[in-house]
C-alpha positions as a printed Julia matrix, in Angstrom:
537×3 Matrix{Float64}:
 -36.75  168.28  132.26
 -35.49  168.77  128.67
 -32.95  171.36  130.18
 -31.73  168.93  132.65
 -31.36  166.2   129.97
 -29.68  168.6   127.63
 -27.11  169.44  130.33
 -26.48  165.92  131.18
 -25.74  165.23  127.41
 -23.35  168.19  127.26
 -21.54  167.2   130.39
 -21.27  163.57  129.08
 -20.0   164.62  125.67
 -17.51  166.91  127.34
 -16.09  164.03  129.37
 -15.93  161.88  126.23
 -13.99  164.7   124.43
 -11.74  165.06  127.5
 -10.66  161.33  127.29
  -9.66  161.65  123.64
  -6.36  163.31  124.83
  -4.72  163.52  128.23
  -4.73  166.85  130.03
  -0.99  167.02  130.02
   1.85  165.25  128.18
   5.23  165.31  129.96
   8.17  164.44  127.8
  11.2   163.62  129.83
  14.75  163.28  128.42
  17.64  162.19  130.59
  20.81  163.28  129.17
  23.44  160.52  128.6
  21.24  157.84  130.24
  22.22  154.23  129.44
  19.3   151.71  129.52
  21.8   149.53  131.58
  21.44  151.84  134.48
  17.83  150.82  135.16
  19.08  147.29  135.59
  22.36  147.92  137.45
  20.89  150.4   140.02
  17.49  148.57  140.28
  18.02  147.07  143.62
  18.67  150.59  145.14
  15.73  152.43  143.41
  12.46  153.04  145.33
   9.17  151.52  144.11
   7.83  155.07  143.27
  10.23  156.54  140.67
  11.74  154.66  137.74
  10.24  151.37  138.92
   6.69  152.9   139.01
   7.12  153.96  135.39
   8.37  150.5   134.41
   6.06  148.33  136.68
   2.83  150.26  135.84
   3.69  151.49  132.31
   5.18  150.17  129.17
   8.97  149.54  128.86
  10.99  149.33  125.69
  14.13  147.53  126.64
  15.83  147.66  123.25
  15.5   151.27  122.01
  18.39  152.72  119.85
  19.52  155.63  118.0
  19.79  155.13  114.31
  22.34  157.71  113.33
  25.62  159.25  114.32
  26.87  161.49  115.95
  24.93  160.65  119.08
  25.12  164.01  120.81
  22.61  165.96  122.81
  21.19  168.39  120.29
  20.6   165.89  117.52
  19.05  163.57  120.14
  16.53  165.93  121.44
  15.68  167.06  117.95
  15.26  163.5   116.75
  13.1   162.46  119.65
  10.69  165.35  118.98
  10.64  165.4   115.19
  10.68  161.63  114.55
  13.5   161.96  111.97
  17.19  162.14  111.87
  19.78  164.87  111.46
  20.05  164.36  107.73
  16.51  165.74  107.61
  15.88  168.03  110.67
  19.42  169.73  110.16
  20.74  169.5   113.74
  23.73  167.52  112.87
  25.75  168.16  116.18
  25.81  170.42  119.08
  28.05  172.79  117.35
  29.75  172.13  114.08
  31.64  173.65  111.16
  29.1   174.53  108.53
  30.27  173.46  105.09
  28.27  176.16  103.17
  28.59  179.01  105.63
  32.31  178.11  106.28
  32.12  178.93  109.91
  31.26  177.33  113.27
  27.55  177.06  114.1
  25.92  176.31  117.57
  22.64  174.42  117.29
  20.34  177.05  118.86
  22.34  180.2   118.19
  20.22  183.13  116.84
  21.77  186.61  116.49
  18.33  188.07  115.69
  17.01  187.57  119.33
  17.98  189.09  122.69
  18.09  187.69  126.18
  15.26  188.5   128.62
  17.58  188.53  131.53
  20.13  191.09  131.83
  23.78  189.81  132.19
  23.1   186.72  130.31
  23.62  187.96  126.74
  25.97  185.31  125.52
  23.65  182.57  127.0
  20.39  184.06  126.04
  20.5   184.76  122.22
  18.96  181.4   121.34
  15.99  180.04  119.48
  14.77  176.92  117.44
  15.29  178.48  114.1
  18.06  176.24  113.0
  15.63  173.17  113.43
  14.22  172.52  109.9
  11.58  170.06  110.89
   8.36  170.47  113.0
   7.95  168.62  116.28
   5.34  166.79  118.21
   4.93  169.96  120.23
   4.43  172.11  117.13
   1.76  169.74  115.92
  -0.05  169.85  119.21
  -0.16  173.62  119.12
  -1.7   173.57  115.65
  -4.09  170.76  116.53
  -5.39  172.89  119.43
  -5.5   176.07  117.45
  -2.63  177.27  119.66
  -4.75  177.02  122.8
  -2.74  174.22  124.25
   0.42  175.45  126.03
   3.89  174.13  125.33
   6.72  174.81  127.66
  10.36  173.42  127.56
  12.7   173.39  130.65
  16.23  172.28  130.97
  19.62  173.16  132.35
  20.91  173.28  128.85
  19.44  175.61  126.26
  19.26  173.03  123.5
  17.64  170.6   125.94
  14.74  173.2   126.51
  14.47  174.8   123.09
  14.58  171.96  120.56
  11.87  169.77  122.1
   9.49  172.85  122.68
   9.68  173.42  118.96
   9.02  176.46  116.85
   5.53  177.43  118.29
   6.33  177.05  121.98
   4.8   179.44  124.53
   8.14  179.32  126.37
  11.53  177.62  126.57
  13.7   178.2   129.76
  17.28  177.23  130.47
  19.67  177.69  133.22
  22.57  179.92  133.33
  25.77  180.46  135.36
  23.89  183.35  137.1
  21.66  180.81  138.73
  18.63  182.0   136.84
  16.38  180.25  134.32
  16.3   182.59  131.28
  14.65  182.82  127.86
  14.97  184.95  124.67
  12.87  187.4   122.85
  11.94  184.68  120.46
   9.17  183.67  123.07
   8.25  187.09  124.5
   9.15  190.56  125.46
   9.8   189.76  129.18
   9.97  186.75  131.4
   6.63  185.81  133.03
   6.23  187.33  136.55
   6.4   183.94  138.1
   9.69  183.07  136.48
  11.22  186.35  137.81
   9.86  185.51  141.24
  11.48  182.02  141.02
  14.85  183.54  140.01
  14.75  186.01  142.83
  14.44  183.18  145.35
  17.93  181.95  144.36
  17.0   178.37  144.88
  20.41  177.36  143.65
  21.86  178.62  146.83
  19.91  176.34  149.14
  21.01  173.34  147.3
  24.66  174.45  147.35
  24.32  174.98  151.14
  23.42  171.28  151.46
  26.55  170.01  149.93
  26.76  166.85  147.91
  27.15  163.79  150.12
  25.96  160.28  149.54
  22.16  159.71  149.59
  22.55  156.19  151.12
  25.07  154.23  153.09
  28.36  153.8   151.29
  27.95  150.09  151.1
  24.83  150.66  149.0
  27.14  151.63  146.08
  28.74  148.24  145.45
  27.52  148.45  141.68
  30.24  151.2   141.2
  33.97  151.37  141.35
  35.58  152.7   144.61
  35.36  156.4   145.35
  38.19  158.48  143.89
  39.21  155.89  141.31
  41.69  156.71  138.71
  39.12  156.95  136.02
  37.31  159.95  137.59
  37.89  163.6   136.74
  38.0   166.43  139.28
  35.12  168.52  140.1
  36.18  172.13  139.93
  39.72  171.18  140.79
  38.66  169.09  143.8
  39.55  165.51  144.51
  36.7   163.23  143.36
  35.74  162.05  146.73
  32.6   162.35  148.88
  31.35  164.67  150.42
  31.66  167.62  148.08
  31.54  171.13  149.46
  29.17  172.76  146.81
  28.91  176.12  148.79
  32.81  176.59  148.6
  32.65  175.74  144.8
  29.83  178.22  144.36
  31.7   180.93  146.22
  34.77  180.38  144.19
  33.12  180.04  140.73
  29.57  180.67  139.82
  26.03  179.14  139.95
  27.06  177.0   137.03
  28.61  174.48  139.56
  25.01  173.23  140.26
  24.96  171.79  136.76
  27.66  169.15  137.71
  25.66  167.9   140.71
  22.42  165.99  141.13
  20.85  169.3   142.22
  20.58  170.6   138.7
  17.94  167.97  138.23
  16.09  169.21  141.39
  16.16  172.76  140.18
  14.52  171.69  136.86
  11.66  170.0   138.73
  11.22  172.8   141.12
  10.95  175.19  138.12
   8.6   172.84  136.24
   6.29  172.68  139.27
   6.07  176.39  139.28
   5.32  176.44  135.56
   2.62  173.96  136.01
   0.96  175.91  138.71
   1.37  179.46  137.26
   0.65  178.49  133.72
  -2.27  176.25  134.65
  -0.85  173.35  132.75
  -3.28  170.32  132.57
  -6.02  172.21  134.25
  -8.7   171.86  131.35
  -9.47  169.42  128.47
  -7.19  171.19  126.09
  -3.91  169.2   126.14
  -0.82  170.95  127.29
   2.86  169.72  126.83
   5.75  170.07  129.14
   9.08  169.07  127.82
  11.69  168.49  130.56
  15.34  167.5   130.0
  17.6   166.46  132.95
  21.18  167.67  131.93
  23.13  167.1   135.09
  23.35  163.43  134.39
  25.44  164.29  131.28
  27.68  166.67  133.03
  28.43  164.21  135.76
  28.92  161.32  133.32
  31.4   163.24  131.47
  33.26  164.24  134.54
  33.2   161.01  136.44
  32.38  158.29  134.04
  29.79  155.44  134.01
  31.25  153.29  136.82
  31.53  156.1   139.38
  29.81  156.3   142.69
  28.92  159.87  141.64
  26.82  158.66  138.63
  25.11  155.96  140.71
  24.3   158.54  143.47
  22.98  160.93  140.82
  20.58  158.25  139.61
  19.46  157.39  143.01
  18.64  160.88  143.61
  16.9   161.32  140.25
  14.76  158.35  141.09
  13.53  160.18  144.23
  13.13  163.33  142.2
  11.0   161.58  139.63
   8.83  159.86  142.39
   8.18  163.21  143.82
   7.32  164.7   140.57
   4.83  161.81  139.74
   3.05  162.35  143.08
   2.81  165.99  142.28
   1.3   165.38  138.94
  -1.17  162.93  140.47
  -2.35  165.73  142.7
  -2.27  168.73  140.48
  -3.37  167.16  137.12
  -5.0   163.84  138.33
  -4.16  160.24  138.08
  -4.39  158.81  134.59
  -5.06  162.36  133.23
  -1.46  162.77  132.16
   0.76  160.9   129.74
   4.62  160.58  130.43
   7.35  159.25  128.21
  10.93  159.06  129.42
  13.98  158.42  127.24
  17.5   159.72  126.65
  19.24  161.79  124.03
  22.1   159.22  123.83
  24.01  156.84  126.19
  27.74  156.78  126.9
  30.88  154.81  126.47
  32.97  153.09  129.13
  36.02  154.89  130.25
  38.85  154.01  127.78
  41.55  153.99  130.31
  39.4   151.52  132.55
  39.13  149.21  129.46
  42.81  149.43  128.74
  43.72  148.52  132.34
  41.51  145.44  131.71
  43.42  144.48  128.66
  41.09  145.74  126.07
  43.19  147.34  123.33
  41.64  150.74  122.77
  42.61  154.36  123.34
  41.63  157.84  123.79
  42.12  160.12  120.74
  42.96  163.71  120.82
  41.12  165.57  118.13
  43.92  168.2   117.79
  46.25  165.35  117.0
  43.8   163.9   114.23
  43.68  167.44  112.67
  47.46  167.98  112.88
  48.24  164.59  111.29
  45.68  165.35  108.42
  47.48  168.71  107.76
  51.0   167.11  107.77
  49.87  164.33  105.44
  48.53  167.02  102.99
  51.68  169.04  103.05
  53.85  165.93  102.52
  51.59  164.59   99.64
  50.35  167.63   98.02
  52.79  170.41   99.12
  49.94  172.34  100.51
  47.49  172.2   103.45
  44.33  171.32  101.73
  42.42  170.65  105.01
  39.86  173.42  105.68
  38.66  171.95  108.94
  38.39  168.58  110.84
  35.39  168.61  113.11
  33.53  165.74  114.72
  34.38  162.89  112.35
  34.14  165.27  109.33
  36.92  166.13  107.06
  36.24  169.52  105.17
  38.57  170.35  102.15
  39.74  173.84  100.86
  38.07  173.29   97.52
  39.13  176.64   96.15
  42.83  175.92   96.79
  42.51  172.43   95.31
  41.09  174.08   92.19
  43.85  176.56   92.09
  46.48  173.82   92.37
  44.92  172.02   89.46
  44.19  168.94   91.65
  41.18  166.6    91.22
  38.98  166.57   94.25
  38.07  162.99   93.82
  41.94  162.08   93.84
  42.42  164.22   96.92
  39.48  162.52   98.86
  40.87  159.06   97.89
  44.34  159.96   99.14
  43.12  161.28  102.57
  40.87  158.16  102.72
  43.69  155.8   102.18
  45.76  157.68  104.8
  43.07  157.54  107.32
  42.85  153.73  106.87
  46.49  153.61  108.12
  45.42  154.86  111.59
  44.87  152.34  114.18
  41.74  153.99  115.48
  39.81  154.19  112.25
  37.2   151.59  111.4
  35.61  153.04  108.27
  35.94  156.13  106.0
  33.28  157.3   103.51
  33.23  159.87  100.85
  30.23  162.24  100.45
  29.32  160.37   97.23
  29.4   156.98   99.21
  27.24  158.32  101.98
  24.6   159.82   99.65
  24.46  156.51   97.63
  24.01  154.24  100.75
  21.57  151.5   100.01
  20.55  150.22  103.5
  22.81  147.14  103.19
  25.66  148.49  105.34
  24.81  149.41  108.98
  27.65  151.76  109.51
  27.21  153.79  106.43
  23.52  153.98  107.36
  24.23  155.49  110.66
  26.42  158.05  108.89
  23.84  158.83  106.18
  21.06  159.43  108.73
  23.16  162.06  110.42
  24.6   163.55  107.28
  23.57  166.79  105.55
  25.49  167.57  102.41
  25.02  171.31  102.87
  26.49  171.28  106.19
  28.87  168.14  106.74
  32.3   167.28  105.3
  33.48  165.74  102.08
  34.78  162.88  104.16
  33.46  161.18  107.26
  35.06  158.55  109.31
  34.12  156.16  112.21
  36.39  155.08  115.02
  36.78  151.46  116.0
  34.61  150.31  118.9
  35.84  151.52  122.22
  37.9   154.44  120.9
  36.75  157.85  121.83
  37.79  161.46  121.38
  38.08  162.45  125.02
  40.46  162.71  127.99
  41.67  159.88  130.1
  39.07  160.38  132.82
  35.28  160.42  132.71
  33.62  159.51  129.38
  31.92  160.78  126.2
  29.63  159.64  123.38
  28.98  160.1   119.68
  29.5   156.67  118.01
  27.09  154.41  116.2
  27.93  151.5   118.68
  25.35  150.21  121.11
  27.09  151.71  124.18
  26.21  155.25  122.77
  22.89  154.17  121.11
  20.94  152.03  123.66
  18.69  154.15  125.78
  15.55  153.54  127.78
  11.94  154.42  126.64
   9.17  154.23  129.1
   5.53  155.19  128.59
   3.28  155.67  131.58
  -0.11  157.19  132.56
  -3.03  158.08  130.38
  -4.25  154.96  128.19
  -1.0   153.12  128.68
  -1.15  149.47  129.5
   1.44  147.61  131.53
   3.87  145.79  129.39
   7.39  145.47  127.94
   9.13  144.72  124.57
  12.6   143.39  123.93
  12.3   143.86  120.14
  14.67  146.36  118.6
  13.07  149.88  118.18
  14.49  153.15  116.83
  14.25  156.55  118.47
  12.41  158.1   115.6
   9.43  156.09  116.36
   8.67  158.12  119.51
   7.28  161.29  117.96
   4.77  159.59  115.58
   3.73  157.3   118.35
   2.85  160.22  120.51
   1.14  161.88  117.62
  -1.03  158.9   117.16
  -1.8   158.53  120.8
  -2.94  162.2   120.88
  -4.71  161.76  117.4
  -2.76  164.77  115.93
  -0.78  165.26  112.83
   2.66  163.7   112.82
   5.77  165.95  112.63
   6.17  166.96  109.05
   9.24  164.95  108.24
   8.83  161.97  110.55
   9.58  158.53  109.36
   5.96  157.7   110.5
   6.93  154.35  112.1
   5.04  153.87  115.41
   5.37  151.7   118.52
   2.19  149.57  117.91
   2.61  147.97  121.35
   1.35  151.07  123.33
  -1.95  151.22  121.28
  -3.79  148.42  123.07
  -5.8   150.17  125.87
  -5.81  149.0   129.46
């Protein structure tokens, strides 16, 4: 009798412990997703994808980024570290590094090698440039490295940065059609990953072609097909249907990135990882970090008002519905926790705005640099510009010293010159940025994204609506709401139904997830949490 009672107590205690944390956390980042898409396309979504997350989970309608530049790598890093680029060090996707005086890519690592032959340039990647710990890192330590962490994305940075320093694996897609990884994570790809790659799943999607998911009249929330604000897809007229097989034959498997099927490939690979790595199969919490990159490629190419972007989100809605059903069956309902957000949003196409009488313009970054160089030569008799890169102005301080010039006066002269440009809203010196007091929103955005060991001596902001991009498609990077306003949805384990319209910031996600899991927060987080999700069902 005592043995039976003891067994009962052990089982009961085990169940209680199991409820302390979910079996699996799934972090989803949708690249370049505007919160507005959840509203605009709502009537055409099913009840089982985005609407399931919103109607049965907790929706933060007014979530924003709190720094610039609003790019992919800083976005993923900030979501998972709970801090901004000024602290975690990922100040852009690629940038001119002030101290090293050379271009740096966010996940480049010359000390590692690819695990897939033929992908050398795409495979030498790791999280070593990330200076802060992530939620995923803290989960690894909280479980004595027994909980598994895997990151998966089409983009290397979308897989590597969320998975953190201690990840079991990060996998990303290449132009060969394979998901690869680097020697940072192991000596060889897992057998199941090799098997997946051998199946050439990208080919089956290319064979389908990309036609409209629904009847054409469904897409009345978008501009007409082949409108003047869309770019071409691999030199093809932007008009449905797209012959993906022909594009694949004439290029490489990278063409799947600029189609909704990139998202399908990510989920297919994620399911295989869950199955073969036994994610969510015991009481020790695992973490799967997924990033959907195709939305960004398509947004850049076609713009936010295109039928292509709407069709992509309608298809992603179905993909998410299928994935949630899969998690219900493999992990168990209410046994997993999901959060979904974006790494940034995106601007309206500038030409579209101009055609509708909004006085804005596209800016060619090459012209910005050449104008700065010409000004320098005309004013100082020398080209004092070391580099112009993503809103940053770097000076050749050695030359300035040699010429006997004062750096402060050079900065002021360039600052005055930039203010003569129609597209410039604000210009800040390094000293002004580092002395920001929290009373000026625009300088605060810059300060939160600024690292004095990496960024320039001057930093400027475009006026609203101006972007550095071509006439078609769109881009992002600014501190304005069209680039900062993203969704945040929590769903599943211990998450009640609800919604908030109060303004929140992206750096609140990581500490919130940490508190939900009862683990240490990432080491440089701002530690502000979203208290709304802590009231249990």
